Structures are given as C-alpha cells and as structure tokens.
PDB file of C-alpha atoms in Angstrom:
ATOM      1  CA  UNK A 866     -23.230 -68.192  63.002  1.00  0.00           C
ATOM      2  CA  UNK A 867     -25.164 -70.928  63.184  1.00  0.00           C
ATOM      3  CA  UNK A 868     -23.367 -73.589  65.357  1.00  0.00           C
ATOM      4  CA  UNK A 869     -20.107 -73.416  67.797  1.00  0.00           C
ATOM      5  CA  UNK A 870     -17.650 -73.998  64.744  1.00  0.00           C
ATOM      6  CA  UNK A 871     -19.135 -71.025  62.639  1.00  0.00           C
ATOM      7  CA  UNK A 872     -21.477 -71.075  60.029  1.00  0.00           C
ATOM      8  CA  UNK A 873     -22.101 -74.709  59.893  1.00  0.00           C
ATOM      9  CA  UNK A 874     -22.566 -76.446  63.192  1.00  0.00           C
ATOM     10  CA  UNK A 875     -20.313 -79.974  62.877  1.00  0.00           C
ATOM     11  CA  UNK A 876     -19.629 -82.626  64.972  1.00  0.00           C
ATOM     12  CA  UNK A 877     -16.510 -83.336  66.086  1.00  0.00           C
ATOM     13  CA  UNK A 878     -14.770 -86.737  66.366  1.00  0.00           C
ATOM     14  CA  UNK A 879     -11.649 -87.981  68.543  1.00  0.00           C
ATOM     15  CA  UNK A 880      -9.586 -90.447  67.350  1.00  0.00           C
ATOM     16  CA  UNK A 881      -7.188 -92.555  69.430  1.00  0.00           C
ATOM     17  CA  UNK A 882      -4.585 -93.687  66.981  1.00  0.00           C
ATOM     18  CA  UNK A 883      -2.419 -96.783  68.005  1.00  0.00           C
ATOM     19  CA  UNK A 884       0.907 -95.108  68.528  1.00  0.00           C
ATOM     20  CA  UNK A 885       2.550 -93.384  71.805  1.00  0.00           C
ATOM     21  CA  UNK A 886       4.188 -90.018  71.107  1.00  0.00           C
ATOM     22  CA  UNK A 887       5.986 -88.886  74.141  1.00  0.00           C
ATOM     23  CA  UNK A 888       4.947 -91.943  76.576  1.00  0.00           C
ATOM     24  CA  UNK A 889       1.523 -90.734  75.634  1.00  0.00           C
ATOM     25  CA  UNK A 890      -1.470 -91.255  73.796  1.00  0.00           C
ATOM     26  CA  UNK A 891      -2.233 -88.882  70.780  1.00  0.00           C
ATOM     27  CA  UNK A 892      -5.859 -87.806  70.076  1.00  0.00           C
ATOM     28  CA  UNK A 893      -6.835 -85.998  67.337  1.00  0.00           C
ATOM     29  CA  UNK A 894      -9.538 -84.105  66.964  1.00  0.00           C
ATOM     30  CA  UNK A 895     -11.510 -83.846  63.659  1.00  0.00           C
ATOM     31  CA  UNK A 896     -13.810 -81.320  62.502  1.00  0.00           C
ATOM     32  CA  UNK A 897     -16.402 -82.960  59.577  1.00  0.00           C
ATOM     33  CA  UNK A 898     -19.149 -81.197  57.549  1.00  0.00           C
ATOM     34  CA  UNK A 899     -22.176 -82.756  58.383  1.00  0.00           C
ATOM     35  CA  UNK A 900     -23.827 -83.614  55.707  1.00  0.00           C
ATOM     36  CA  UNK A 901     -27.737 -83.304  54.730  1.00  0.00           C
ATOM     37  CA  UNK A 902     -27.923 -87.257  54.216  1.00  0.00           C
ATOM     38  CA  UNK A 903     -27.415 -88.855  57.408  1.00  0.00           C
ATOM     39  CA  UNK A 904     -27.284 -92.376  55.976  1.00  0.00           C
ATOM     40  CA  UNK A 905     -24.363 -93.777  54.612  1.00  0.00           C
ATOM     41  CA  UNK A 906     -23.820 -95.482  51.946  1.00  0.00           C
ATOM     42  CA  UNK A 907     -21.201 -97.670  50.287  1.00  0.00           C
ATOM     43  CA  UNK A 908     -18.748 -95.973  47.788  1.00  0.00           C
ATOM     44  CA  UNK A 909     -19.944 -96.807  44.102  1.00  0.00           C
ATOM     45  CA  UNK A 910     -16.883 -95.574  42.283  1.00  0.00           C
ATOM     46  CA  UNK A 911     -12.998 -96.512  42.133  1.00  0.00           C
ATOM     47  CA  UNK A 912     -10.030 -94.611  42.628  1.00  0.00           C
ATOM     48  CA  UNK A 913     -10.171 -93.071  38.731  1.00  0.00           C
ATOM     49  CA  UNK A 914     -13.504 -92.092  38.391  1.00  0.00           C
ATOM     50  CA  UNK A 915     -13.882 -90.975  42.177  1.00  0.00           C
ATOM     51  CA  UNK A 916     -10.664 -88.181  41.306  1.00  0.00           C
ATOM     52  CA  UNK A 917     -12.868 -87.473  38.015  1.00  0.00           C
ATOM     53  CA  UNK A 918     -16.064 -86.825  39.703  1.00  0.00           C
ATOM     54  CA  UNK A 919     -14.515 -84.661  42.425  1.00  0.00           C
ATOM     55  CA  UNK A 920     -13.714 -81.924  39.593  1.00  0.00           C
ATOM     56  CA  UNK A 921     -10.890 -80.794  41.189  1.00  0.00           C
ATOM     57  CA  UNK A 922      -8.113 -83.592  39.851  1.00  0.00           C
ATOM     58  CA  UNK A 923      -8.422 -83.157  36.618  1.00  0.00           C
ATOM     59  CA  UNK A 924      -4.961 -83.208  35.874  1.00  0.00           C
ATOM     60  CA  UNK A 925      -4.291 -85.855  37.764  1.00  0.00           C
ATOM     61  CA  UNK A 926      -6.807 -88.201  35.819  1.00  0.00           C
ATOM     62  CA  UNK A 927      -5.322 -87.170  32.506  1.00  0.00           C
ATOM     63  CA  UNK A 928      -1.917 -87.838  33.793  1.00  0.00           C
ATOM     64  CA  UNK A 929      -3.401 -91.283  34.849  1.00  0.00           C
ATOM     65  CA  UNK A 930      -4.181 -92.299  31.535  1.00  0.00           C
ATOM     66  CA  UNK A 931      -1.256 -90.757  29.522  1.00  0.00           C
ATOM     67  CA  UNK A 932       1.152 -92.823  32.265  1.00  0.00           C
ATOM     68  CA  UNK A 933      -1.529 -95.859  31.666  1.00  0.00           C
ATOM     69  CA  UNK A 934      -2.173 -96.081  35.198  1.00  0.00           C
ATOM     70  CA  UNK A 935      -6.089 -96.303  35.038  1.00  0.00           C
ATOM     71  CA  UNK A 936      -6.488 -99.846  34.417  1.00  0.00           C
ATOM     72  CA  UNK A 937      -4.550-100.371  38.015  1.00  0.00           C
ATOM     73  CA  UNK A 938      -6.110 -97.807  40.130  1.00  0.00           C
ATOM     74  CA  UNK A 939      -9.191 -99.138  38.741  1.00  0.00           C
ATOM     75  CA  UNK A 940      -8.614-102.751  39.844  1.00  0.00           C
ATOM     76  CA  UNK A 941      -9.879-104.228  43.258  1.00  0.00           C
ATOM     77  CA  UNK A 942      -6.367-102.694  45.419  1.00  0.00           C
ATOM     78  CA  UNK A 943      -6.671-101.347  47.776  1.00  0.00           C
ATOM     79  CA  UNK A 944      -4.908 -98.260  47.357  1.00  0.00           C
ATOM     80  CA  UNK A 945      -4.561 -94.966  49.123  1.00  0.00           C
ATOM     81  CA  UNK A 946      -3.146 -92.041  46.673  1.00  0.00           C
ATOM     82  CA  UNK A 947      -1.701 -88.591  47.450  1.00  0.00           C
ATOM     83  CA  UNK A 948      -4.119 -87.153  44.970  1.00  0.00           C
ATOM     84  CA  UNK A 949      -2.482 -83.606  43.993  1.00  0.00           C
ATOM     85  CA  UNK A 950      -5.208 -80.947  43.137  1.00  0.00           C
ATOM     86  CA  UNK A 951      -5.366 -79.079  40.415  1.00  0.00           C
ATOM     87  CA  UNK A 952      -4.105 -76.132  42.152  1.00  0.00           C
ATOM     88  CA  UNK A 953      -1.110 -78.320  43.150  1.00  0.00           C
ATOM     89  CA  UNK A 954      -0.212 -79.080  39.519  1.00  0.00           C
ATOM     90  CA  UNK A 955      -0.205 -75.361  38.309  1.00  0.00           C
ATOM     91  CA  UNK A 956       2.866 -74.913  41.200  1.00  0.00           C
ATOM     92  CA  UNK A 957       5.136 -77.165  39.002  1.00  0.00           C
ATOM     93  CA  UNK A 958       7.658 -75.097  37.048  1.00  0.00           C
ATOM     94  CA  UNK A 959       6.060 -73.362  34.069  1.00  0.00           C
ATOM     95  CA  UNK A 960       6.084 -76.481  31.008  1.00  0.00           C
ATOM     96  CA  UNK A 961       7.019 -79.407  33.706  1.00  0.00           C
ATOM     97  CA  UNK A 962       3.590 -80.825  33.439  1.00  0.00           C
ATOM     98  CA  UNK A 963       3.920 -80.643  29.234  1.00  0.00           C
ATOM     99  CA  UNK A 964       7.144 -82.365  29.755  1.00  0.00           C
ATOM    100  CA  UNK A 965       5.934 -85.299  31.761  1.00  0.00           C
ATOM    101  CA  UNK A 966       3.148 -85.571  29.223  1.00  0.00           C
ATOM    102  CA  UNK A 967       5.581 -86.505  26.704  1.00  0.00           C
ATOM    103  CA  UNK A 968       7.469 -89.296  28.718  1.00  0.00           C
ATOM    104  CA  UNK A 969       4.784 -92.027  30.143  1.00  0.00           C
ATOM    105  CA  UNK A 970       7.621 -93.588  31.813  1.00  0.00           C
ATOM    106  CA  UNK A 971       8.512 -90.532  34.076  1.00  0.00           C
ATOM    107  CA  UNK A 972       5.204 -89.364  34.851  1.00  0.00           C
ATOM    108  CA  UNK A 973       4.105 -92.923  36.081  1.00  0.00           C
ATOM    109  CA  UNK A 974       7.045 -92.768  38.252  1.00  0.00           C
ATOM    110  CA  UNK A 975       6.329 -89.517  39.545  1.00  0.00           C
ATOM    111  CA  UNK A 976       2.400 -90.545  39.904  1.00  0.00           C
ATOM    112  CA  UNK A 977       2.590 -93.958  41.111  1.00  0.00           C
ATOM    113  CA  UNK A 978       5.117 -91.630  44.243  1.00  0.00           C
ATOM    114  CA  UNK A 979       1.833 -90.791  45.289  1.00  0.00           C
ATOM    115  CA  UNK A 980       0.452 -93.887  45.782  1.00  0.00           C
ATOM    116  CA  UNK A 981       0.861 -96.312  48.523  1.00  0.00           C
ATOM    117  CA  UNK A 982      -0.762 -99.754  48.496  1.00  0.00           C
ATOM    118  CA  UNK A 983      -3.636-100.811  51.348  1.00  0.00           C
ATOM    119  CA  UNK A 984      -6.251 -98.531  52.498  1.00  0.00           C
ATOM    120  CA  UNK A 985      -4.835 -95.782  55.341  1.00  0.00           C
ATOM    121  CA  UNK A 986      -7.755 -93.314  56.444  1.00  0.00           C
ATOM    122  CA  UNK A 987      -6.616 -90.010  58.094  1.00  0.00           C
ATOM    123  CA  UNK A 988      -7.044 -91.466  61.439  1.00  0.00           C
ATOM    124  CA  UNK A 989      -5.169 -94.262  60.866  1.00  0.00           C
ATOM    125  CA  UNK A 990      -2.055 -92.215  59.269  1.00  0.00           C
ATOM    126  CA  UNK A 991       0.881 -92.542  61.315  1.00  0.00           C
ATOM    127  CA  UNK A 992       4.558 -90.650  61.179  1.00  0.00           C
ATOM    128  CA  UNK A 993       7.089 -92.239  59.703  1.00  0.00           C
ATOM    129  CA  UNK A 994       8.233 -93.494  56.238  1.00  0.00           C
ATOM    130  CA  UNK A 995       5.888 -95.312  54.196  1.00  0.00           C
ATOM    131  CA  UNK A 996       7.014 -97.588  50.804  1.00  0.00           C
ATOM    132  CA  UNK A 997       4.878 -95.847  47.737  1.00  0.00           C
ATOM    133  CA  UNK A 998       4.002 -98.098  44.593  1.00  0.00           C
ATOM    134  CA  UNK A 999       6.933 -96.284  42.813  1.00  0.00           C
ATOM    135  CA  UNK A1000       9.151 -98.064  44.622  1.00  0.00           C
ATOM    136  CA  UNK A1001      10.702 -95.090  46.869  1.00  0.00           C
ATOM    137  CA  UNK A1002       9.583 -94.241  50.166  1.00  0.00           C
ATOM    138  CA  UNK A1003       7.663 -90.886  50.846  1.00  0.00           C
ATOM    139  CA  UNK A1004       7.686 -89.412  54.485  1.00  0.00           C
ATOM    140  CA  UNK A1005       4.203 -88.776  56.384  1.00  0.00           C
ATOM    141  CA  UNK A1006       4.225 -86.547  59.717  1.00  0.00           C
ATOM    142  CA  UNK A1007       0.946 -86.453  61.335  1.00  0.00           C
ATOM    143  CA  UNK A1008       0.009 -83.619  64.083  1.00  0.00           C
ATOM    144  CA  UNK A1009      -2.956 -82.677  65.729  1.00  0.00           C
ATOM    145  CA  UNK A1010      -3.350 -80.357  63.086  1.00  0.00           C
ATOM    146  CA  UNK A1011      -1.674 -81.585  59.996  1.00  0.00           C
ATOM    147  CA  UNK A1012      -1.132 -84.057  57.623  1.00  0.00           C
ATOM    148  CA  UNK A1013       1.883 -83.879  55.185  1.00  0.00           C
ATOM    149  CA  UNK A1014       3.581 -86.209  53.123  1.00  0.00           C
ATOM    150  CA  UNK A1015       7.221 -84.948  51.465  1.00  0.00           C
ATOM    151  CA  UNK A1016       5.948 -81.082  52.974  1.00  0.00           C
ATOM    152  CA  UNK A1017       2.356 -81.678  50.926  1.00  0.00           C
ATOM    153  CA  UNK A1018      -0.157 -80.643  52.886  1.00  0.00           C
ATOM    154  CA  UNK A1019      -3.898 -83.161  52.946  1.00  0.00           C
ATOM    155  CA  UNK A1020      -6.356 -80.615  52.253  1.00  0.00           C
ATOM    156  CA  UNK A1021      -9.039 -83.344  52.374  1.00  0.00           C
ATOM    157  CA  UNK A1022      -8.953 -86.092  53.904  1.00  0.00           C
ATOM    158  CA  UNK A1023     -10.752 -89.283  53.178  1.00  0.00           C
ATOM    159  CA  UNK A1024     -12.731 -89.698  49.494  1.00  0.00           C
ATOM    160  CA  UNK A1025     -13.270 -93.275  49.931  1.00  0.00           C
ATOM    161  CA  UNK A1026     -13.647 -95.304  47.121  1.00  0.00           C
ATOM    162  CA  UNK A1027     -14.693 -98.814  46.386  1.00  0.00           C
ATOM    163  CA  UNK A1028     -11.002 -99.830  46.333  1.00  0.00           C
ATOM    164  CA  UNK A1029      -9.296 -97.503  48.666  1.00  0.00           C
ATOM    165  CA  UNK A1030      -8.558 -93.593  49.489  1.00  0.00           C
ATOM    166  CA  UNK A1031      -8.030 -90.388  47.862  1.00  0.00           C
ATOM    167  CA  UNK A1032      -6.624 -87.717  50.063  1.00  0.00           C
ATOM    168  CA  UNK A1033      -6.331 -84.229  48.508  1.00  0.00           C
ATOM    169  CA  UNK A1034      -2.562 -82.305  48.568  1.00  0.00           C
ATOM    170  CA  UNK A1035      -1.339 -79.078  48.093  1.00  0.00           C
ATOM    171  CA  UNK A1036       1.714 -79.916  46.082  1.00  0.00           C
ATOM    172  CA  UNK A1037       2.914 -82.666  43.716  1.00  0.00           C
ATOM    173  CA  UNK A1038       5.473 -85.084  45.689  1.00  0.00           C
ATOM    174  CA  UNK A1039       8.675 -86.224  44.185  1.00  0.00           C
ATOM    175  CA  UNK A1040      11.151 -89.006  45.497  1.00  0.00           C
ATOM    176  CA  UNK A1041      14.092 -87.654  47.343  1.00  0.00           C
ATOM    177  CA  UNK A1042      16.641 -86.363  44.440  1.00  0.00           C
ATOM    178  CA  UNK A1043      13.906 -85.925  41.776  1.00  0.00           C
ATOM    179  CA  UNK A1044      13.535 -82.693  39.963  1.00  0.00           C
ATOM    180  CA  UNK A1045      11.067 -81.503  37.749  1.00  0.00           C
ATOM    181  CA  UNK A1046      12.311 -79.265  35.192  1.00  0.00           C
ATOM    182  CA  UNK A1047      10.756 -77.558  32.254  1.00  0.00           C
ATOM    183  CA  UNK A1048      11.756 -78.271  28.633  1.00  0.00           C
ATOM    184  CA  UNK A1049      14.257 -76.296  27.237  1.00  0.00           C
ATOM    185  CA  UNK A1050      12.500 -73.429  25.447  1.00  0.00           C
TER     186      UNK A1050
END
C-alpha cells in the first residue's frame, strides 16, 4: 500500500454541485488516478477518434460509422455521449448487435439515445430527465456514489474531447418501450 486509498495514493476532490437535495447541499467526493504528467493539456481528439483510441469502444465506433454518425460526433458540438463499452455490447441478446448492423436507421436511433447535446462533466451531472439527440429523453440519477443513466452504470467518468465528453457505461441504453431482439434464427 502505498498511499491512504491503496496501492496508488490519489487525491481526492469535492464537488459542490448547484442543486439542493433535501434542503441541503450535496458534495461529492471523487477519487482520481493521479497521473505521472502533472501538466495538462488540451484534448487533441474528437468524440470518434477519442472512443477509438480508448480501445475499449470498439463497437461503438463501428456502430458509429455503419449508422453514419461520425461525420456529426466529429463536428465542433459539443456533445456528451453515454459511450457503452465493449463489455456492455456483448450483454445485448445473442445476434442483436448483427441485427442493428443491418438497419442504419435503428442503430442511429438507438446510438444517437446515448447522446445528449452540450458538454455535462460528472460533476456537473444532475438527477432528472435529460432530452438525448434521438429525440427521447433518458433518465440520469446521480448519488454520492453513482452515476446511472436508464440503470447504466458510468464506469468512467470524463474522457474529454475537443468537442465534448465520453463517459463509459455498463450497458447499452434504450428509449422507454424499445427492445432489442435478435433475428429470427
């Protein structure tokens, strides 16, 4: 152990966010990895090639470009996207993600659900409902703890890029009375 947090000592930040929750303030505390470069610099990539670099959205970013959604998420936005992992993608029902493949026009709607327009940081999420690009609203509940959106957990929080924010779920999101269901066999 090499710090008070375990094996990698990390400052912590409080947040004050600008909403009262019970007639009183909510702080949250965040734990970040400090990194071995204390400067900081100014994100050089966009939303699309930020999820490609991170290696761990790779079927996201093909889903991006077979629902032609790069040339957006590449333009000036800001956006902040749901980002599902990887992971998140193999818990779809065995042949949904084949499925979507094969109809653009459902798997943008089903991507751009993840997808909210401006720039929201962790510490500036809020509870409540939230309007997504898709045109359907999605439902954020922030703890002390937690971030979900639709029951999606953020697993990380915060890849900024030059035109907004990637935050890493658990689970792919759909709009209320969506379903996802494999092709016939």
């Amino acid at each position: 152990m090499c710090g008070p947090h375990g094996l990698h000592s990390a400052p912590l930040a409080a947040y004050e966010l600008s909403w009262p929750v019970n007639s009183h303030w909510l702080y949250v505390e965040g734990l970040f990895m400090s990194q071995s470069n204390s400067t900081h610099t100014a994100p050089a990539k966009n939303i699309v090639d930020t999820t490609i670099e991170a290696g761990n959205f790779t079927t996201l970013a093909a889903g991006l470009k077979a629902a032609g959604l790069t040339d957006i998420l590449s333009k000036k936005g800001p956006f902040t996207v749901f980002a599902p992992t990887d992971e998140a993608f193999k818990k779809l029902p065995a042949g949904a993600m084949d499925a979507l493949l094969k109809d653009p026009a459902k798997l943008k709607g089903v991507l751009t659900y993840h997808v909210i327009v401006g720039h929201v940081s962790a510490k500036d999420m809020k509870t409540g409902d939230v309007m997504t690009m898709q045109g359907s609203p999605l439902t954020a509940v922030v703890a002390s703890s937690d971030v979900q959106v639709n029951g999606a957990r953020v697993r990380r929080a915060d890849l900024v890029a030059t035109n907004g924010v990637i935050h890493a779920i658990d689970t792919v999101i759909m709009p209320k009375n969506w379903q996802l269901l494999a092709a016939a066999a």
